[in-house]
């Protein structure tokens, strides 16, 4: 049992509610820290989960953002990634929290999202949940794969059938460079024909990484590939 906030270490004080009499959710963050996790609400892009309420009209094309529209009008990428769903906005609080989790090795911080992930996955139906893998170099640097740890804390058994070669971070590349780069993922031999797959990662930024993985899976016979991420950057 955790008695202190995973982020600030303050004592956890249970806040009672009518719902709490019937169902008690596990508590890992104090009230002050938890309220800084900002859920994506309101109208969101049907492609990547970005909040459309924050975008200027010229950056919206129907029910999707301009970025997703550009992916879908490219014949090479059209329909490759069916949809991404993200829980939270990638604000300063979450950025710092995930930095402590990923780069400083605070593995236990994954517990804060276990209930949210578990609840979502109980409502959707996929044949396989596949975490985005790290390259051997990144895995050596961090000591663990943050996506696998998040799933395991949520009591989800991940299908680790993708491997990854080392490459420069996608966020450092131009859109043209991201679109033209070679495939960085490899697939462990597996029967994917006709299956529905959910990719999982911590942050959706440019969407390139998820689409590269989705493309490989679709080429291997998967019927549909969607993705789930903690945050939309």
PDB file of C-alpha atoms in Angstrom:
ATOM      1  CA  UNK A   1       0.000   0.000   0.000  1.00  0.00           C
ATOM      2  CA  UNK A   2       1.325   3.434  -0.984  1.00  0.00           C
ATOM      3  CA  UNK A   3       0.788   6.129   1.642  1.00  0.00           C
ATOM      4  CA  UNK A   4       2.638   9.006   0.008  1.00  0.00           C
ATOM      5  CA  UNK A   5       2.279  10.772  -3.315  1.00  0.00           C
ATOM      6  CA  UNK A   6       4.541   9.245  -5.961  1.00  0.00           C
ATOM      7  CA  UNK A   7       5.417  12.691  -7.261  1.00  0.00           C
ATOM      8  CA  UNK A   8       5.873  15.047  -4.304  1.00  0.00           C
ATOM      9  CA  UNK A   9       5.964  12.502  -1.442  1.00  0.00           C
ATOM     10  CA  UNK A  10       3.247  14.306   0.540  1.00  0.00           C
ATOM     11  CA  UNK A  11       0.950  12.084   2.572  1.00  0.00           C
ATOM     12  CA  UNK A  12      -2.034  10.818   0.614  1.00  0.00           C
ATOM     13  CA  UNK A  13      -5.301  12.023   2.108  1.00  0.00           C
ATOM     14  CA  UNK A  14      -8.381  10.217   0.864  1.00  0.00           C
ATOM     15  CA  UNK A  15     -11.096  12.511  -0.450  1.00  0.00           C
ATOM     16  CA  UNK A  16     -14.496  10.981   0.149  1.00  0.00           C
ATOM     17  CA  UNK A  17     -17.283  11.148  -2.419  1.00  0.00           C
ATOM     18  CA  UNK A  18     -20.603   9.384  -3.004  1.00  0.00           C
ATOM     19  CA  UNK A  19     -18.919   7.270  -5.660  1.00  0.00           C
ATOM     20  CA  UNK A  20     -16.274   6.322  -3.128  1.00  0.00           C
ATOM     21  CA  UNK A  21     -18.843   4.516  -0.988  1.00  0.00           C
ATOM     22  CA  UNK A  22     -19.422   2.044  -3.809  1.00  0.00           C
ATOM     23  CA  UNK A  23     -16.094   1.989  -5.635  1.00  0.00           C
ATOM     24  CA  UNK A  24     -12.693   3.079  -4.418  1.00  0.00           C
ATOM     25  CA  UNK A  25     -10.045   3.826  -7.039  1.00  0.00           C
ATOM     26  CA  UNK A  26      -6.394   3.284  -6.134  1.00  0.00           C
ATOM     27  CA  UNK A  27      -4.703   6.552  -5.208  1.00  0.00           C
ATOM     28  CA  UNK A  28      -1.058   7.222  -6.095  1.00  0.00           C
ATOM     29  CA  UNK A  29      -0.951  11.010  -6.446  1.00  0.00           C
ATOM     30  CA  UNK A  30      -2.059  13.652  -3.967  1.00  0.00           C
ATOM     31  CA  UNK A  31      -4.891  15.972  -4.900  1.00  0.00           C
ATOM     32  CA  UNK A  32      -2.535  18.848  -5.807  1.00  0.00           C
ATOM     33  CA  UNK A  33      -0.493  16.686  -8.196  1.00  0.00           C
ATOM     34  CA  UNK A  34      -3.424  14.756  -9.622  1.00  0.00           C
ATOM     35  CA  UNK A  35      -5.274  17.917 -10.668  1.00  0.00           C
ATOM     36  CA  UNK A  36      -2.229  18.911 -12.754  1.00  0.00           C
ATOM     37  CA  UNK A  37      -2.849  15.880 -14.977  1.00  0.00           C
ATOM     38  CA  UNK A  38      -5.098  17.553 -17.534  1.00  0.00           C
ATOM     39  CA  UNK A  39      -7.342  15.169 -19.436  1.00  0.00           C
ATOM     40  CA  UNK A  40      -8.091  15.893 -23.087  1.00  0.00           C
ATOM     41  CA  UNK A  41     -11.745  16.883 -23.102  1.00  0.00           C
ATOM     42  CA  UNK A  42     -14.114  18.540 -25.515  1.00  0.00           C
ATOM     43  CA  UNK A  43     -13.841  18.071 -29.264  1.00  0.00           C
ATOM     44  CA  UNK A  44     -10.739  16.141 -30.246  1.00  0.00           C
ATOM     45  CA  UNK A  45      -9.164  15.146 -33.549  1.00  0.00           C
ATOM     46  CA  UNK A  46     -10.534  11.771 -34.606  1.00  0.00           C
ATOM     47  CA  UNK A  47      -7.092  10.861 -35.926  1.00  0.00           C
ATOM     48  CA  UNK A  48      -4.612  11.760 -33.182  1.00  0.00           C
ATOM     49  CA  UNK A  49      -6.661  12.922 -30.138  1.00  0.00           C
ATOM     50  CA  UNK A  50      -5.344  16.491 -30.263  1.00  0.00           C
ATOM     51  CA  UNK A  51      -7.818  18.961 -28.777  1.00  0.00           C
ATOM     52  CA  UNK A  52      -9.526  20.787 -31.649  1.00  0.00           C
ATOM     53  CA  UNK A  53     -10.781  23.446 -29.242  1.00  0.00           C
ATOM     54  CA  UNK A  54      -7.219  24.806 -29.053  1.00  0.00           C
ATOM     55  CA  UNK A  55      -6.629  25.018 -32.800  1.00  0.00           C
ATOM     56  CA  UNK A  56      -7.260  27.874 -35.207  1.00  0.00           C
ATOM     57  CA  UNK A  57      -9.943  27.089 -37.839  1.00  0.00           C
ATOM     58  CA  UNK A  58      -7.349  26.924 -40.623  1.00  0.00           C
ATOM     59  CA  UNK A  59      -5.630  24.063 -38.780  1.00  0.00           C
ATOM     60  CA  UNK A  60      -8.785  21.916 -38.780  1.00  0.00           C
ATOM     61  CA  UNK A  61     -10.055  19.848 -41.687  1.00  0.00           C
ATOM     62  CA  UNK A  62     -13.486  18.465 -40.849  1.00  0.00           C
ATOM     63  CA  UNK A  63     -13.113  16.152 -37.850  1.00  0.00           C
ATOM     64  CA  UNK A  64      -9.307  16.002 -37.941  1.00  0.00           C
ATOM     65  CA  UNK A  65      -6.386  18.351 -37.456  1.00  0.00           C
ATOM     66  CA  UNK A  66      -4.358  19.556 -40.428  1.00  0.00           C
ATOM     67  CA  UNK A  67      -1.497  17.211 -39.535  1.00  0.00           C
ATOM     68  CA  UNK A  68      -3.700  14.098 -39.668  1.00  0.00           C
ATOM     69  CA  UNK A  69      -5.285  15.387 -42.875  1.00  0.00           C
ATOM     70  CA  UNK A  70      -1.827  15.581 -44.458  1.00  0.00           C
ATOM     71  CA  UNK A  71      -1.087  11.997 -43.435  1.00  0.00           C
ATOM     72  CA  UNK A  72      -4.336  10.780 -44.972  1.00  0.00           C
ATOM     73  CA  UNK A  73      -3.904  12.523 -48.317  1.00  0.00           C
ATOM     74  CA  UNK A  74      -0.496  10.847 -48.715  1.00  0.00           C
ATOM     75  CA  UNK A  75      -1.154   7.608 -50.617  1.00  0.00           C
ATOM     76  CA  UNK A  76       1.699   5.825 -48.819  1.00  0.00           C
ATOM     77  CA  UNK A  77       0.253   6.484 -45.348  1.00  0.00           C
ATOM     78  CA  UNK A  78      -3.504   6.703 -45.907  1.00  0.00           C
ATOM     79  CA  UNK A  79      -5.341   4.371 -43.517  1.00  0.00           C
ATOM     80  CA  UNK A  80      -2.142   2.938 -42.037  1.00  0.00           C
ATOM     81  CA  UNK A  81      -2.956   4.077 -38.491  1.00  0.00           C
ATOM     82  CA  UNK A  82      -6.695   3.864 -37.922  1.00  0.00           C
ATOM     83  CA  UNK A  83      -6.787   6.125 -34.874  1.00  0.00           C
ATOM     84  CA  UNK A  84      -4.817   7.241 -31.838  1.00  0.00           C
ATOM     85  CA  UNK A  85      -6.350   7.862 -28.419  1.00  0.00           C
ATOM     86  CA  UNK A  86      -4.509   9.862 -25.763  1.00  0.00           C
ATOM     87  CA  UNK A  87      -5.577  10.466 -22.169  1.00  0.00           C
ATOM     88  CA  UNK A  88      -3.768  13.670 -21.198  1.00  0.00           C
ATOM     89  CA  UNK A  89      -2.354  16.899 -22.496  1.00  0.00           C
ATOM     90  CA  UNK A  90       1.446  16.891 -22.542  1.00  0.00           C
ATOM     91  CA  UNK A  91       1.770  19.874 -20.203  1.00  0.00           C
ATOM     92  CA  UNK A  92       4.757  20.915 -18.078  1.00  0.00           C
ATOM     93  CA  UNK A  93       3.685  18.769 -15.141  1.00  0.00           C
ATOM     94  CA  UNK A  94       3.367  15.577 -17.189  1.00  0.00           C
ATOM     95  CA  UNK A  95       6.564  16.350 -19.071  1.00  0.00           C
ATOM     96  CA  UNK A  96       8.498  16.561 -15.817  1.00  0.00           C
ATOM     97  CA  UNK A  97       6.754  13.512 -14.369  1.00  0.00           C
ATOM     98  CA  UNK A  98       7.568  11.349 -17.396  1.00  0.00           C
ATOM     99  CA  UNK A  99      11.145  12.646 -17.402  1.00  0.00           C
ATOM    100  CA  UNK A 100      11.575  11.378 -13.836  1.00  0.00           C
ATOM    101  CA  UNK A 101       9.990   8.117 -14.864  1.00  0.00           C
ATOM    102  CA  UNK A 102      11.925   7.473 -18.076  1.00  0.00           C
ATOM    103  CA  UNK A 103      15.291   9.143 -17.617  1.00  0.00           C
ATOM    104  CA  UNK A 104      15.885   8.864 -13.871  1.00  0.00           C
ATOM    105  CA  UNK A 105      14.691   5.306 -13.533  1.00  0.00           C
ATOM    106  CA  UNK A 106      11.757   5.899 -11.161  1.00  0.00           C
ATOM    107  CA  UNK A 107       9.949   2.764 -12.351  1.00  0.00           C
ATOM    108  CA  UNK A 108       7.325   2.984  -9.594  1.00  0.00           C
ATOM    109  CA  UNK A 109       5.905   6.178 -11.121  1.00  0.00           C
ATOM    110  CA  UNK A 110       4.134   4.009 -13.700  1.00  0.00           C
ATOM    111  CA  UNK A 111       1.605   3.052 -11.014  1.00  0.00           C
ATOM    112  CA  UNK A 112      -0.057   6.471 -11.282  1.00  0.00           C
ATOM    113  CA  UNK A 113      -1.535   5.520 -14.665  1.00  0.00           C
ATOM    114  CA  UNK A 114      -2.324   1.854 -14.058  1.00  0.00           C
ATOM    115  CA  UNK A 115      -6.023   2.307 -13.281  1.00  0.00           C
ATOM    116  CA  UNK A 116      -6.608   4.670 -16.221  1.00  0.00           C
ATOM    117  CA  UNK A 117      -4.962   2.307 -18.711  1.00  0.00           C
ATOM    118  CA  UNK A 118      -6.627  -0.792 -17.291  1.00  0.00           C
ATOM    119  CA  UNK A 119     -10.080   0.815 -17.372  1.00  0.00           C
ATOM    120  CA  UNK A 120      -9.700   1.944 -20.978  1.00  0.00           C
ATOM    121  CA  UNK A 121      -8.453  -1.414 -22.229  1.00  0.00           C
ATOM    122  CA  UNK A 122     -11.363  -3.181 -20.541  1.00  0.00           C
ATOM    123  CA  UNK A 123     -13.721  -1.268 -22.838  1.00  0.00           C
ATOM    124  CA  UNK A 124     -11.991  -1.958 -26.169  1.00  0.00           C
ATOM    125  CA  UNK A 125     -11.383  -5.154 -28.076  1.00  0.00           C
ATOM    126  CA  UNK A 126      -8.022  -5.917 -29.678  1.00  0.00           C
ATOM    127  CA  UNK A 127      -6.264  -9.167 -30.460  1.00  0.00           C
ATOM    128  CA  UNK A 128      -2.845  -7.856 -29.447  1.00  0.00           C
ATOM    129  CA  UNK A 129      -1.500  -4.925 -27.450  1.00  0.00           C
ATOM    130  CA  UNK A 130       2.015  -4.139 -28.669  1.00  0.00           C
ATOM    131  CA  UNK A 131       4.287  -1.646 -26.886  1.00  0.00           C
ATOM    132  CA  UNK A 132       6.589   0.492 -29.018  1.00  0.00           C
ATOM    133  CA  UNK A 133      10.057  -0.993 -28.440  1.00  0.00           C
ATOM    134  CA  UNK A 134      13.269   0.856 -27.648  1.00  0.00           C
ATOM    135  CA  UNK A 135      16.471   0.299 -29.559  1.00  0.00           C
ATOM    136  CA  UNK A 136      19.146  -1.682 -27.703  1.00  0.00           C
ATOM    137  CA  UNK A 137      21.055   1.558 -27.142  1.00  0.00           C
ATOM    138  CA  UNK A 138      18.084   3.372 -25.606  1.00  0.00           C
ATOM    139  CA  UNK A 139      17.180   0.328 -23.504  1.00  0.00           C
ATOM    140  CA  UNK A 140      20.731   0.190 -22.143  1.00  0.00           C
ATOM    141  CA  UNK A 141      20.602   3.911 -21.275  1.00  0.00           C
ATOM    142  CA  UNK A 142      17.276   3.723 -19.421  1.00  0.00           C
ATOM    143  CA  UNK A 143      17.368   0.203 -18.047  1.00  0.00           C
ATOM    144  CA  UNK A 144      13.744  -0.525 -18.931  1.00  0.00           C
ATOM    145  CA  UNK A 145      11.118   0.099 -21.608  1.00  0.00           C
ATOM    146  CA  UNK A 146       8.689   2.682 -20.238  1.00  0.00           C
ATOM    147  CA  UNK A 147       5.795   1.476 -22.396  1.00  0.00           C
ATOM    148  CA  UNK A 148       6.140  -2.145 -21.289  1.00  0.00           C
ATOM    149  CA  UNK A 149       6.316  -1.062 -17.645  1.00  0.00           C
ATOM    150  CA  UNK A 150       3.136   1.009 -17.967  1.00  0.00           C
ATOM    151  CA  UNK A 151       1.244  -1.952 -19.428  1.00  0.00           C
ATOM    152  CA  UNK A 152       2.549  -4.384 -16.842  1.00  0.00           C
ATOM    153  CA  UNK A 153       1.508  -2.065 -13.997  1.00  0.00           C
ATOM    154  CA  UNK A 154      -1.962  -2.053 -15.560  1.00  0.00           C
ATOM    155  CA  UNK A 155      -1.920  -5.874 -15.476  1.00  0.00           C
ATOM    156  CA  UNK A 156      -1.802  -6.074 -19.267  1.00  0.00           C
ATOM    157  CA  UNK A 157       0.349  -8.713 -20.896  1.00  0.00           C
ATOM    158  CA  UNK A 158       2.128  -6.982 -23.802  1.00  0.00           C
ATOM    159  CA  UNK A 159       2.968  -8.759 -27.051  1.00  0.00           C
ATOM    160  CA  UNK A 160       6.636  -7.920 -27.590  1.00  0.00           C
ATOM    161  CA  UNK A 161       6.857  -8.850 -31.263  1.00  0.00           C
ATOM    162  CA  UNK A 162       8.531  -5.676 -32.525  1.00  0.00           C
ATOM    163  CA  UNK A 163      12.204  -4.782 -32.314  1.00  0.00           C
ATOM    164  CA  UNK A 164      13.792  -1.470 -33.226  1.00  0.00           C
ATOM    165  CA  UNK A 165      17.045  -0.269 -34.723  1.00  0.00           C
ATOM    166  CA  UNK A 166      18.668   2.847 -33.314  1.00  0.00           C
ATOM    167  CA  UNK A 167      17.871   6.190 -34.925  1.00  0.00           C
ATOM    168  CA  UNK A 168      17.759   9.888 -34.117  1.00  0.00           C
ATOM    169  CA  UNK A 169      14.680  11.098 -32.247  1.00  0.00           C
ATOM    170  CA  UNK A 170      11.765  11.888 -34.562  1.00  0.00           C
ATOM    171  CA  UNK A 171      11.160  15.278 -32.945  1.00  0.00           C
ATOM    172  CA  UNK A 172      14.587  16.468 -34.149  1.00  0.00           C
ATOM    173  CA  UNK A 173      13.766  15.781 -37.790  1.00  0.00           C
ATOM    174  CA  UNK A 174      11.840  17.793 -40.334  1.00  0.00           C
ATOM    175  CA  UNK A 175       8.583  16.358 -41.674  1.00  0.00           C
ATOM    176  CA  UNK A 176      10.299  15.589 -44.980  1.00  0.00           C
ATOM    177  CA  UNK A 177      13.080  13.704 -43.193  1.00  0.00           C
ATOM    178  CA  UNK A 178      10.575  11.734 -41.112  1.00  0.00           C
ATOM    179  CA  UNK A 179       8.587  10.695 -44.166  1.00  0.00           C
ATOM    180  CA  UNK A 180      11.625   9.607 -46.141  1.00  0.00           C
ATOM    181  CA  UNK A 181      13.517   7.677 -43.485  1.00  0.00           C
ATOM    182  CA  UNK A 182      13.927   3.922 -43.691  1.00  0.00           C
ATOM    183  CA  UNK A 183      11.832   1.530 -41.619  1.00  0.00           C
ATOM    184  CA  UNK A 184      13.263   1.351 -38.070  1.00  0.00           C
ATOM    185  CA  UNK A 185      11.130  -1.570 -36.861  1.00  0.00           C
ATOM    186  CA  UNK A 186      11.494  -5.296 -37.403  1.00  0.00           C
ATOM    187  CA  UNK A 187       8.871  -7.935 -36.744  1.00  0.00           C
ATOM    188  CA  UNK A 188       9.445 -11.148 -34.847  1.00  0.00           C
ATOM    189  CA  UNK A 189       7.814 -13.928 -36.847  1.00  0.00           C
ATOM    190  CA  UNK A 190       4.148 -13.947 -35.910  1.00  0.00           C
ATOM    191  CA  UNK A 191       0.760 -14.686 -37.433  1.00  0.00           C
ATOM    192  CA  UNK A 192      -1.006 -11.311 -37.720  1.00  0.00           C
ATOM    193  CA  UNK A 193      -3.376 -12.056 -40.572  1.00  0.00           C
ATOM    194  CA  UNK A 194      -6.772 -10.446 -40.011  1.00  0.00           C
ATOM    195  CA  UNK A 195      -5.940  -9.309 -36.473  1.00  0.00           C
ATOM    196  CA  UNK A 196      -6.819  -6.047 -34.781  1.00  0.00           C
ATOM    197  CA  UNK A 197      -3.821  -4.493 -33.051  1.00  0.00           C
ATOM    198  CA  UNK A 198      -3.369  -1.721 -30.507  1.00  0.00           C
ATOM    199  CA  UNK A 199       0.048  -0.070 -30.339  1.00  0.00           C
ATOM    200  CA  UNK A 200       0.992   1.530 -27.021  1.00  0.00           C
ATOM    201  CA  UNK A 201       3.439   4.337 -26.261  1.00  0.00           C
ATOM    202  CA  UNK A 202       3.828   7.085 -23.691  1.00  0.00           C
ATOM    203  CA  UNK A 203       3.586  10.169 -25.951  1.00  0.00           C
ATOM    204  CA  UNK A 204       2.164  10.927 -29.395  1.00  0.00           C
ATOM    205  CA  UNK A 205       4.298  13.687 -30.889  1.00  0.00           C
ATOM    206  CA  UNK A 206       4.654  13.651 -34.678  1.00  0.00           C
ATOM    207  CA  UNK A 207       2.879  10.312 -35.229  1.00  0.00           C
ATOM    208  CA  UNK A 208       5.735   9.025 -37.378  1.00  0.00           C
ATOM    209  CA  UNK A 209       6.927   6.328 -34.969  1.00  0.00           C
ATOM    210  CA  UNK A 210       3.454   4.868 -34.523  1.00  0.00           C
ATOM    211  CA  UNK A 211       2.768   4.942 -38.250  1.00  0.00           C
ATOM    212  CA  UNK A 212       6.037   3.223 -39.090  1.00  0.00           C
ATOM    213  CA  UNK A 213       5.167   0.420 -36.678  1.00  0.00           C
ATOM    214  CA  UNK A 214       1.598   0.284 -37.979  1.00  0.00           C
ATOM    215  CA  UNK A 215       2.787   0.064 -41.564  1.00  0.00           C
ATOM    216  CA  UNK A 216       4.968  -2.944 -40.816  1.00  0.00           C
ATOM    217  CA  UNK A 217       2.097  -4.681 -39.018  1.00  0.00           C
ATOM    218  CA  UNK A 218      -0.364  -3.943 -41.808  1.00  0.00           C
ATOM    219  CA  UNK A 219       2.098  -5.306 -44.380  1.00  0.00           C
ATOM    220  CA  UNK A 220       2.327  -8.466 -42.251  1.00  0.00           C
ATOM    221  CA  UNK A 221      -1.437  -8.996 -42.550  1.00  0.00           C
ATOM    222  CA  UNK A 222      -3.000  -7.058 -39.660  1.00  0.00           C
ATOM    223  CA  UNK A 223      -6.523  -5.930 -40.466  1.00  0.00           C
ATOM    224  CA  UNK A 224      -6.445  -2.740 -38.403  1.00  0.00           C
ATOM    225  CA  UNK A 225      -3.877  -0.933 -36.271  1.00  0.00           C
ATOM    226  CA  UNK A 226      -4.764   1.779 -33.750  1.00  0.00           C
ATOM    227  CA  UNK A 227      -2.725   3.281 -30.936  1.00  0.00           C
ATOM    228  CA  UNK A 228      -3.058   4.354 -27.321  1.00  0.00           C
ATOM    229  CA  UNK A 229      -0.761   6.870 -25.644  1.00  0.00           C
ATOM    230  CA  UNK A 230      -0.698   8.549 -22.273  1.00  0.00           C
ATOM    231  CA  UNK A 231      -0.281  12.020 -23.732  1.00  0.00           C
ATOM    232  CA  UNK A 232      -0.731  13.980 -26.936  1.00  0.00           C
ATOM    233  CA  UNK A 233       2.252  16.296 -27.382  1.00  0.00           C
TER     234      UNK A 233
END
